[in-house]
Coordinates of N, CA and C and ligand atoms in Angstrom, one line a residue:
X27 N 116.4 88.7 89.6 CA 117.5 88.2 90.7 C 118.9 88.3 89.9
X28 N 120.0 88.3 90.7 CA 121.5 87.9 90.5 C 121.9 86.7 90.9
X29 N 122.1 85.7 90.0 CA 122.4 84.4 90.4 C 124.1 84.4 89.9
X30 N 124.7 84.0 90.8 CA 126.2 83.8 90.6 C 126.8 82.5 90.8
X31 N 127.6 82.1 90.0 CA 128.0 80.6 89.8 C 129.5 80.3 89.8
X32 N 130.1 79.6 91.0 CA 131.7 79.4 90.9 C 131.6 78.0 90.3
X33 N 131.9 78.0 88.9 CA 132.0 76.5 88.3 C 133.2 75.8 88.6
X34 N 133.0 75.0 89.5 CA 134.3 74.3 89.9 C 134.0 72.7 89.7
X35 N 135.1 72.0 89.4 CA 135.3 70.6 89.4 C 135.6 70.0 88.0
X36 N 135.8 70.8 87.0 CA 136.2 70.2 85.6 C 137.2 69.4 85.5
X37 N 138.4 69.7 86.2 CA 139.6 69.0 86.3 C 139.3 67.3 86.8
X38 N 138.6 67.4 88.2 CA 138.2 66.2 88.7 C 137.4 65.3 88.0
X39 N 136.6 65.9 87.2 CA 135.4 65.3 86.3 C 136.2 64.6 85.3
X40 N 137.3 65.2 84.9 CA 138.0 64.6 83.6 C 138.9 63.4 84.1
X41 N 139.4 63.7 85.4 CA 140.4 62.7 85.9 C 139.6 61.5 86.1
X42 N 138.3 61.5 86.9 CA 137.5 60.5 87.2 C 137.2 59.4 86.2
X43 N 137.3 60.2 84.8 CA 137.0 59.3 83.5 C 138.3 59.0 82.8
X44 N 139.4 59.2 83.2 CA 140.8 58.9 82.8 C 141.0 59.9 81.5
X45 N 140.3 61.3 81.5 CA 140.5 62.0 80.5 C 141.6 63.2 81.0
X46 N 141.9 63.8 79.9 CA 142.6 65.1 80.2 C 141.5 66.1 80.8
X47 N 142.6 67.1 81.6 CA 141.7 68.2 82.2 C 140.7 69.0 81.3
X48 N 141.6 69.2 80.2 CA 140.9 70.0 79.1 C 139.8 69.4 78.6
X49 N 139.4 68.1 78.7 CA 137.9 67.5 78.3 C 137.0 68.0 79.5
X50 N 137.5 68.2 80.7 CA 136.6 68.6 81.4 C 135.9 69.9 81.2
X51 N 137.0 71.0 81.0 CA 136.6 72.2 80.5 C 135.8 72.3 79.3
X52 N 136.0 71.5 78.2 CA 135.3 71.5 77.1 C 133.9 71.2 77.6
X53 N 133.5 69.9 78.3 CA 132.3 69.4 78.8 C 131.6 70.7 79.5
X54 N 132.4 71.5 80.5 CA 131.9 72.5 81.1 C 131.4 73.7 80.6
X55 N 132.2 73.8 79.3 CA 131.6 75.0 78.2 C 130.2 74.7 77.8
X56 N 129.8 73.4 77.5 CA 128.6 73.0 77.0 C 127.6 73.1 78.2
X57 N 127.9 73.1 79.7 CA 127.0 73.3 80.7 C 127.0 74.7 80.6
X58 N 127.8 75.6 80.4 CA 127.6 77.1 80.4 C 126.5 77.5 79.5
X59 N 126.5 76.8 78.3 CA 125.3 77.1 77.4 C 124.0 76.4 78.0
X60 N 123.9 75.4 78.4 CA 122.6 74.7 79.0 C 122.2 75.7 80.1
X61 N 123.0 76.2 80.9 CA 122.5 76.8 82.2 C 122.1 78.5 81.6
X62 N 123.0 79.0 80.8 CA 122.7 80.4 80.2 C 121.5 80.2 79.7
X63 N 121.1 79.1 78.8 CA 119.9 79.2 77.9 C 118.6 79.2 79.2
X64 N 118.9 78.4 79.9 CA 117.6 78.0 80.9 C 117.5 79.3 81.5
X65 N 118.6 80.0 82.1 CA 118.2 81.4 82.9 C 117.7 82.2 81.9
X66 N 118.0 82.5 80.7 CA 117.2 83.3 79.7 C 115.9 83.2 79.6
X67 N 115.6 81.8 79.9 CA 114.0 81.6 79.7 C 113.3 81.6 80.8
X68 N 114.1 81.9 81.9 CA 113.4 82.0 83.5 C 113.5 83.4 83.8
X69 N 112.2 84.0 83.7 CA 112.1 85.5 84.1 C 112.5 85.9 85.3
X70 N 112.6 85.0 86.3 CA 113.2 85.4 87.7 C 114.6 85.9 87.6
X71 N 115.2 85.4 86.6 CA 116.6 85.6 86.4 C 117.2 86.8 85.8
X72 N 117.6 87.8 86.2 CA 118.1 88.9 85.4 C 119.5 89.0 85.0
X73 N 120.3 88.4 85.9 CA 121.7 88.5 85.8 C 122.4 87.2 86.1
X74 N 123.2 86.6 85.3 CA 124.0 85.5 85.6 C 125.5 85.5 85.5
X75 N 126.1 85.7 86.7 CA 127.7 85.8 86.8 C 128.4 84.4 86.9
X76 N 129.2 84.2 85.8 CA 129.9 83.0 86.0 C 131.5 83.2 86.1
X77 N 132.1 82.6 87.2 CA 133.4 82.5 87.4 C 134.4 81.8 86.4
X78 N 134.7 82.1 85.1 CA 135.4 81.5 84.2 C 136.9 81.4 84.3
X79 N 137.3 82.5 84.8 CA 139.1 82.8 85.1 C 139.3 83.6 85.8
X80 N 140.0 83.2 87.1 CA 140.1 83.9 88.1 C 141.7 84.6 88.1
X81 N 141.9 85.6 88.6 CA 143.4 86.0 88.8 C 144.3 85.3 89.3
X82 N 144.0 84.3 89.8 CA 144.9 83.2 90.4 C 145.2 82.0 89.4
X83 N 144.2 81.8 88.4 CA 144.2 80.9 87.4 C 145.5 81.0 86.4
X84 N 146.4 82.0 86.4 CA 147.5 82.2 85.5 C 148.6 81.2 86.2
X85 N 148.4 80.8 87.5 CA 149.3 80.1 88.0 C 149.1 78.5 87.4
X86 N 148.1 78.2 86.5 CA 148.1 76.8 86.1 C 149.2 76.7 84.9
X87 N 149.3 75.3 84.6 CA 150.3 75.3 83.5 C 150.0 76.0 82.1
X88 N 150.9 76.5 81.4 CA 150.6 77.7 80.2 C 149.6 76.8 79.3
X89 N 150.0 75.4 79.1 CA 149.0 74.7 78.2 C 147.5 74.6 78.5
X90 N 147.3 74.7 79.7 CA 145.8 74.6 80.2 C 145.4 76.1 80.1
X91 N 146.2 77.1 80.6 CA 145.8 78.5 80.5 C 145.5 78.9 78.9
X92 N 146.2 78.3 78.2 CA 146.0 78.7 76.6 C 144.8 78.0 76.0
X93 N 144.5 76.7 76.7 CA 143.4 76.0 76.1 C 142.0 76.9 76.6
X94 N 142.2 77.1 77.8 CA 141.0 77.9 78.3 C 140.8 79.1 77.6
X95 N 141.6 79.9 77.1 CA 141.8 81.2 76.3 C 141.1 81.0 75.0
X96 N 141.5 79.7 74.3 CA 141.2 79.4 73.1 C 139.6 78.9 73.2
X97 N 139.4 78.0 74.1 CA 137.9 77.7 74.4 C 136.9 78.7 74.4
X98 N 137.3 79.9 75.2 CA 136.6 80.9 75.4 C 136.1 81.6 74.2
X99 N 137.2 81.8 73.4 CA 137.4 82.6 72.1 C 136.3 81.6 71.1
X100 N 136.3 80.4 71.0 CA 135.6 79.6 70.2 C 134.3 79.5 70.7
X101 N 134.1 79.6 71.9 CA 132.6 79.6 72.5 C 131.9 80.9 72.1
X102 N 132.5 82.2 72.2 CA 132.0 83.2 71.8 C 131.8 83.4 70.2
X103 N 132.6 82.8 69.6 CA 132.5 82.7 68.1 C 131.2 81.8 68.0
X104 N 131.2 80.3 68.3 CA 130.3 79.5 67.9 C 129.0 79.8 68.4
X105 N 128.7 80.2 69.7 CA 127.6 80.5 70.7 C 126.9 81.9 69.9
X106 N 127.5 82.7 69.3 CA 126.8 84.0 69.1 C 125.3 83.9 68.6
X107 N 125.2 82.8 67.8 CA 123.5 82.9 67.3 C 122.7 82.3 68.6
X108 N 123.3 81.7 69.6 CA 122.6 81.4 70.8 C 122.3 82.6 71.5
X109 N 123.4 83.4 71.7 CA 123.0 84.8 72.4 C 122.0 85.5 71.8
X110 N 122.1 85.3 70.4 CA 121.0 86.1 69.6 C 119.5 85.6 69.9
X111 N 119.3 84.3 69.6 CA 118.2 83.5 69.6 C 117.6 83.9 71.2
X112 N 118.4 83.7 72.2 CA 117.9 83.6 73.5 C 117.9 85.0 74.0
X113 N 118.1 86.2 73.3 CA 118.3 87.6 73.5 C 119.1 87.7 75.1
X114 N 120.3 87.3 74.9 CA 121.0 87.3 76.0 C 122.2 88.4 75.6
X115 N 122.2 89.3 76.6 CA 123.3 90.3 76.6 C 124.6 89.8 77.2
X116 N 125.6 90.0 76.6 CA 127.1 89.5 77.3 C 127.9 90.8 77.7
X117 N 128.3 90.4 79.0 CA 129.2 91.3 79.6 C 130.4 90.7 80.2
X118 N 131.3 91.5 80.5 CA 132.4 90.8 81.2 C 133.0 91.6 82.5
X119 N 133.5 91.1 83.6 CA 134.0 91.8 84.6 C 135.5 91.2 84.7
X120 N 136.1 92.0 85.4 CA 137.6 91.6 85.5 C 138.6 92.6 84.5
X121 N 140.0 92.1 84.6 CA 140.6 92.8 83.9 C 141.4 92.2 82.7
X122 N 140.8 92.6 81.6 CA 141.1 91.4 80.3 C 142.2 92.3 79.6
X123 N 143.1 93.3 80.1 CA 143.8 93.9 79.3 C 145.1 93.1 79.1
X124 N 145.2 91.8 79.8 CA 146.2 90.8 79.4 C 146.0 89.8 78.3
X125 N 144.7 89.7 77.8 CA 144.2 88.9 77.0 C 144.8 89.1 75.7
X126 N 144.8 88.2 74.6 CA 145.4 88.2 73.4 C 144.2 89.4 72.7
X127 N 144.9 90.0 71.7 CA 144.2 91.2 70.9 C 142.9 90.4 70.2
X128 N 143.4 89.4 69.8 CA 142.0 88.5 69.0 C 140.9 88.2 70.1
X129 N 141.2 87.8 71.3 CA 140.1 87.3 72.3 C 139.6 88.5 72.7
X130 N 140.2 89.7 73.0 CA 139.4 90.9 73.3 C 138.6 91.5 72.1
X131 N 139.1 91.4 70.9 CA 138.2 91.8 69.9 C 137.0 91.1 69.7
X132 N 137.0 89.6 70.2 CA 136.1 88.9 70.3 C 134.9 89.1 71.2
X133 N 135.4 89.5 72.4 CA 134.7 89.8 73.6 C 134.0 91.2 73.4
X134 N 134.7 92.3 72.6 CA 134.2 93.5 72.5 C 133.0 93.2 71.5
X135 N 133.3 92.5 70.3 CA 132.4 92.4 69.4 C 131.0 91.7 70.0
X136 N 131.3 90.8 70.7 CA 129.9 90.1 71.3 C 129.2 90.9 72.1
X137 N 129.7 91.7 73.0 CA 129.0 92.7 73.7 C 128.6 93.7 73.1
X138 N 129.3 94.3 71.9 CA 128.4 95.1 71.0 C 127.1 94.4 70.5
X139 N 127.2 93.3 69.9 CA 126.2 92.8 68.9 C 125.0 92.3 70.0
X140 N 125.3 92.2 71.4 CA 124.1 91.8 72.4 C 123.7 92.9 73.2
X141 N 124.3 94.2 72.9 CA 124.1 95.1 74.0 C 122.6 95.5 74.4
X142 N 121.8 95.2 73.5 CA 120.2 95.6 73.6 C 119.5 94.5 73.9
X143 N 120.0 93.3 74.2 CA 119.1 92.1 74.8 C 118.7 92.3 76.4
X144 N 117.5 91.9 76.5 CA 117.0 92.1 77.8 C 116.8 91.1 78.6
X145 N 116.5 89.8 77.9 CA 115.9 88.6 78.6 C 117.0 88.2 79.9
X146 N 118.5 88.2 79.4 CA 119.2 88.0 80.5 C 120.6 88.7 80.1
X147 N 121.4 89.1 81.3 CA 122.8 89.6 81.0 C 123.6 88.5 81.6
X148 N 124.2 87.9 80.6 CA 125.5 86.8 81.1 C 126.6 87.7 81.4
X149 N 127.2 87.5 82.5 CA 128.8 88.1 82.7 C 129.7 87.2 83.0
X150 N 130.6 87.1 82.2 CA 131.5 86.3 82.5 C 132.6 87.1 83.2
X151 N 132.9 86.2 84.2 CA 134.2 86.8 85.3 C 135.5 86.3 84.7
X152 N 136.4 87.3 84.0 CA 137.6 86.8 83.3 C 138.6 87.7 83.8
X153 N 139.9 87.0 84.1 CA 141.1 87.5 84.9 C 140.3 88.2 86.0
X154 N 139.3 87.8 86.8 CA 138.6 88.5 87.7 C 139.1 87.9 89.2
X155 N 139.2 89.0 90.0 CA 139.6 88.6 91.5 C 138.8 89.9 92.2
X156 N 138.2 89.7 93.2 CA 137.3 90.3 93.9 C 138.2 91.6 94.7
X157 N 139.3 91.2 95.2 CA 140.3 92.2 95.6 C 140.9 93.1 94.6
X158 N 141.2 92.5 93.5 CA 141.6 93.4 92.6 C 140.5 94.2 92.1
X159 N 139.2 94.1 91.8 CA 138.2 94.8 91.4 C 138.0 96.0 92.6
X160 N 138.1 95.6 93.9 CA 137.8 96.5 94.7 C 139.0 97.7 94.7
X161 N 140.3 97.2 94.4 CA 141.4 97.8 94.5 C 141.2 99.1 93.3
X162 N 140.7 98.3 92.3 CA 140.7 99.4 91.0 C 139.6 100.4 91.3
X163 N 138.6 99.8 91.9 CA 137.4 101.0 92.1 C 138.0 101.9 93.1
X164 N 138.7 101.7 94.0 CA 139.2 102.7 94.8 C 140.1 103.6 94.1
X165 N 141.0 103.0 93.3 CA 142.0 103.8 92.3 C 141.1 104.9 91.3
X166 N 140.2 104.3 91.0 CA 139.2 105.1 90.0 C 138.6 106.4 90.7
X167 N 138.2 106.0 92.2 CA 137.7 107.0 93.0 C 138.5 108.3 93.3
X168 N 139.8 107.8 93.4 CA 140.9 108.9 93.9 C 141.2 109.6 92.7
X169 N 141.1 108.9 91.2 CA 141.5 109.9 90.3 C 140.2 110.8 89.9
X170 N 139.2 110.4 90.2 CA 137.8 111.1 90.1 C 137.7 111.9 91.2
X171 N 138.5 112.0 92.4 CA 138.3 112.8 93.4 C 136.8 112.6 94.2
X172 N 136.4 111.5 94.2 CA 135.3 110.9 94.8 C 135.3 110.7 96.3
X173 N 134.2 111.2 96.8 CA 134.2 111.1 98.4 C 133.9 109.5 98.6
X174 N 134.7 108.8 99.5 CA 134.5 107.5 99.9 C 133.3 106.9 100.7
X175 N 132.5 106.6 100.0 CA 131.1 106.3 100.7 C 130.7 104.8 100.3
X176 N 130.0 104.1 100.7 CA 129.4 102.8 100.4 C 128.9 103.0 99.1
X177 N 128.1 104.0 98.6 CA 127.6 103.8 97.3 C 128.5 104.2 96.1
X178 N 129.4 105.0 96.5 CA 130.4 105.4 95.5 C 131.4 104.3 95.3
X179 N 131.8 103.3 96.2 CA 132.5 102.3 96.0 C 131.6 101.4 95.3
X180 N 130.5 101.0 95.7 CA 129.5 100.2 94.9 C 129.5 100.5 93.3
X181 N 129.3 101.8 93.4 CA 129.3 102.4 91.8 C 130.5 102.2 90.9
X182 N 131.5 102.0 91.5 CA 132.9 102.1 90.8 C 133.3 100.5 90.5
X183 N 132.5 99.7 91.3 CA 133.1 98.2 90.9 C 132.6 97.8 89.6
X184 N 133.2 96.5 89.1 CA 133.0 95.9 88.0 C 131.4 95.8 87.7
X185 N 130.8 95.3 88.7 CA 129.3 95.2 88.6 C 128.9 95.3 89.9
X186 N 127.8 96.2 90.0 CA 127.3 97.0 91.1 C 126.0 96.2 91.8
X187 N 125.2 95.4 90.9 CA 124.4 94.6 91.4 C 124.7 93.5 92.6
X188 N 124.1 93.7 93.7 CA 124.0 92.7 94.7 C 123.8 91.2 94.2
X189 N 124.4 90.4 94.7 CA 124.2 89.0 94.3 C 123.0 88.3 95.2
X190 N 122.1 87.7 94.8 CA 121.2 87.2 95.7 C 121.4 85.7 95.8
X191 N 121.8 85.1 95.0 CA 122.1 83.6 95.3 C 123.4 83.4 94.5
X192 N 124.2 82.5 95.6 CA 125.6 82.2 95.1 C 125.4 80.6 95.1
X193 N 126.1 80.0 93.9 CA 126.1 78.5 93.8 C 127.6 78.1 93.7
X194 N 128.2 77.1 94.5 CA 129.4 76.7 94.1 C 129.4 75.3 93.8
X195 N 129.8 74.7 92.7 CA 129.8 73.2 92.6 C 131.0 72.8 93.0
X196 N 131.2 71.2 93.1 CA 132.1 70.4 93.2 C 132.5 70.1 95.0
X197 N 131.5 70.7 95.7 CA 131.9 70.2 97.1 C 132.8 71.1 98.0
X198 N 133.6 72.1 97.3 CA 134.5 73.1 98.1 C 133.4 74.0 98.7
X199 N 133.7 74.4 99.9 CA 132.9 75.4 100.7 C 134.0 76.7 100.8
X200 N 134.1 77.3 99.9 CA 134.6 78.7 99.8 C 134.4 79.4 98.7
X201 N 134.7 80.7 98.9 CA 134.2 81.7 98.2 C 135.4 82.2 97.2
X202 N 136.8 82.1 97.4 CA 137.6 82.1 96.4 C 137.8 83.3 95.6
X203 N 137.8 84.6 96.5 CA 137.9 85.8 95.8 C 136.8 86.3 94.6
X204 N 135.6 85.7 94.8 CA 134.7 85.8 94.0 C 133.5 87.0 94.5
X205 N 133.4 88.2 94.0 CA 132.2 89.0 94.3 C 132.1 89.3 95.7
X206 N 133.3 89.4 96.5 CA 133.4 89.5 97.7 C 132.3 90.7 98.5
X207 N 132.2 91.9 97.7 CA 131.4 93.1 98.1 C 129.9 92.7 98.0
X208 N 129.7 92.2 96.6 CA 128.4 91.9 96.1 C 127.7 90.8 96.9
X209 N 128.3 89.7 97.6 CA 127.7 88.6 98.1 C 127.3 89.0 99.5
X210 N 127.5 90.2 100.1 CA 127.1 90.7 101.5 C 125.9 90.0 102.1
X211 N 124.6 89.8 101.3 CA 123.6 89.4 101.8 C 123.0 88.2 100.9
X212 N 124.0 87.8 100.1 CA 123.7 86.4 99.2 C 123.3 85.3 99.9
X213 N 122.2 84.4 99.5 CA 122.1 83.1 100.0 C 123.3 82.3 99.2
X214 N 123.7 81.3 100.0 CA 124.7 80.4 99.2 C 124.3 78.9 99.4
X215 N 124.7 78.2 98.1 CA 124.5 76.9 98.1 C 125.9 76.3 97.4
X216 N 125.8 74.9 98.3 CA 127.0 74.4 97.6 C 126.7 72.9 97.3
X217 N 127.0 72.5 96.4 CA 126.7 71.2 95.9 C 128.0 70.4 95.3
X218 N 127.7 69.4 95.7 CA 128.9 68.1 95.7 C 129.1 67.8 94.0
X219 N 128.1 68.1 93.3 CA 128.1 67.9 91.9 C 129.3 68.8 91.1
X220 N 130.1 68.2 90.4 CA 131.0 68.6 89.6 C 130.5 69.6 88.5
X221 N 131.2 70.7 87.9 CA 130.3 71.4 87.2 C 129.9 70.7 85.9
X222 N 130.7 70.0 85.1 CA 130.2 69.1 83.9 C 129.1 68.5 84.3
X223 N 128.8 68.0 85.5 CA 127.5 67.1 85.7 C 126.4 68.0 86.1
X224 N 126.8 69.3 86.3 CA 125.4 70.2 86.8 C 124.6 70.3 85.5
X225 N 123.2 70.5 85.8 CA 122.3 70.6 85.0 C 121.2 71.5 85.3
X226 N 120.2 71.7 84.3 CA 119.0 72.8 84.9 C 118.1 72.1 85.8
X227 N 118.1 70.8 86.0 CA 117.2 70.2 86.9 C 117.7 70.5 88.4
X228 N 119.0 70.3 88.4 CA 119.6 70.7 89.7 C 119.5 72.2 90.0
X229 N 119.6 73.0 88.9 CA 119.5 74.2 89.3 C 118.2 74.7 89.7
X230 N 117.2 74.0 89.0 CA 115.6 74.4 89.6 C 115.5 74.0 90.9
X231 N 116.3 72.7 91.4 CA 116.0 72.4 92.6 C 116.5 73.4 93.6
X232 N 117.6 74.1 93.3 CA 118.5 75.0 94.0 C 117.6 76.2 94.3
X233 N 117.0 76.7 93.1 CA 116.0 77.7 93.1 C 114.7 77.7 93.9
X234 N 114.4 76.4 94.0 CA 113.3 76.4 94.7 C 113.4 76.3 96.4
X235 N 114.7 75.7 96.7 CA 115.3 75.8 97.9 C 115.6 77.4 98.3
X236 N 116.0 78.1 97.6 CA 116.2 79.6 97.7 C 114.9 80.3 98.0
X237 N 114.0 79.9 97.4 CA 112.8 80.7 97.5 C 112.1 80.5 98.9
X238 N 112.6 79.2 99.5 CA 111.8 78.8 100.9 C 112.9 79.7 101.9
X239 N 114.0 80.1 101.5 CA 114.7 80.9 102.8 C 114.3 82.2 102.9
X240 N 114.4 82.3 104.2 CA 113.9 83.9 104.9 C 115.1 84.9 104.9
X241 N 115.0 85.8 103.9 CA 116.2 86.9 103.7 C 115.6 87.9 104.6
X242 N 116.4 88.2 105.8 CA 116.1 89.3 106.6 C 117.0 90.5 106.4
X243 N 118.4 90.3 105.8 CA 119.4 91.5 105.6 C 119.5 92.2 106.9
X244 N 119.5 91.2 108.1 CA 119.8 91.8 109.2 C 118.7 92.5 110.0
X245 N 117.7 92.4 109.4 CA 116.6 92.8 110.1 C 115.9 91.5 110.7
X246 N 114.9 91.7 111.5 CA 114.1 90.6 111.8 C 112.8 90.0 111.4
Ligands
FPP18 C1 137.2 74.9 87.5 O1 137.6 73.7 87.3 C2 137.0 75.8 86.3 C3 137.6 76.8 85.7 C4 139.0 77.2 86.3 C5 137.4 77.3 84.5 C6 135.9 77.5 84.2 C7 135.9 77.1 82.5 C8 134.7 76.7 82.2 C9 133.7 76.1 82.9 C10 134.6 76.4 80.8 C11 134.8 77.6 79.8 C12 133.8 78.7 80.0 C13 133.3 79.5 79.2 C14 132.6 80.5 79.7 C15 133.3 78.7 77.6 P1 138.8 73.1 87.9 O2 139.7 73.1 86.7 O3 139.4 74.1 88.8 O4 138.4 71.9 88.4 P2 139.4 71.0 89.5 O5 139.0 71.8 90.8 O6 138.7 69.7 89.8 O7 140.6 70.8 89.2

């Protein structure tokens, strides 16, 4: 199944502790590692898509944007052995053309090294926005002169696989331009837990709830 997570609440977590927002992001990155490792070892989960940086996140103070970029680059460097050990393939959705050459190189390198791993595909949404993704998909279709059909639109998206389960942390009940096409029939869970406090136990509880839901896809 395809699990997608909106990792929200890093800033509030830090503020509650009298720390800088960036400390929340640092702790958030540790949770990314924990959750990814769990998913790699849960055979039911094939794809884990994480919303790491949205097309709207550029509006944040430059110092926070720069921190997030550096955090990501360091994460990919430091955790390469974790990807290898857990046989996790790394993928990206979103438009990374605006990222620094070093970060882009690191992204491409991690993708290349991990491309044959099959236990889990971890997809990071980076400079990602669903409306941007759909717009780029339609542009590609016009360039290729493709017929406008459901299937063709889906094929041209950054990620084609439908989401089965969407989780958002931190108590906000909204989707924020994340995978709008792919969540058409997704089950959704919203938890008040802030992302830095999220853990595998809570994920397991949600997965158990998810299994109890009756997914009808519009049928009866
Ligand atoms: C939302 O919290 C989080 C983000 C916008 C960034 C997500 C980044 C991470 C979880 C860490 C780095 C990721 C990787 C893959 C290494 P927020 O800042 O919007 O929190 P707030 O709503 O409480 O202010």
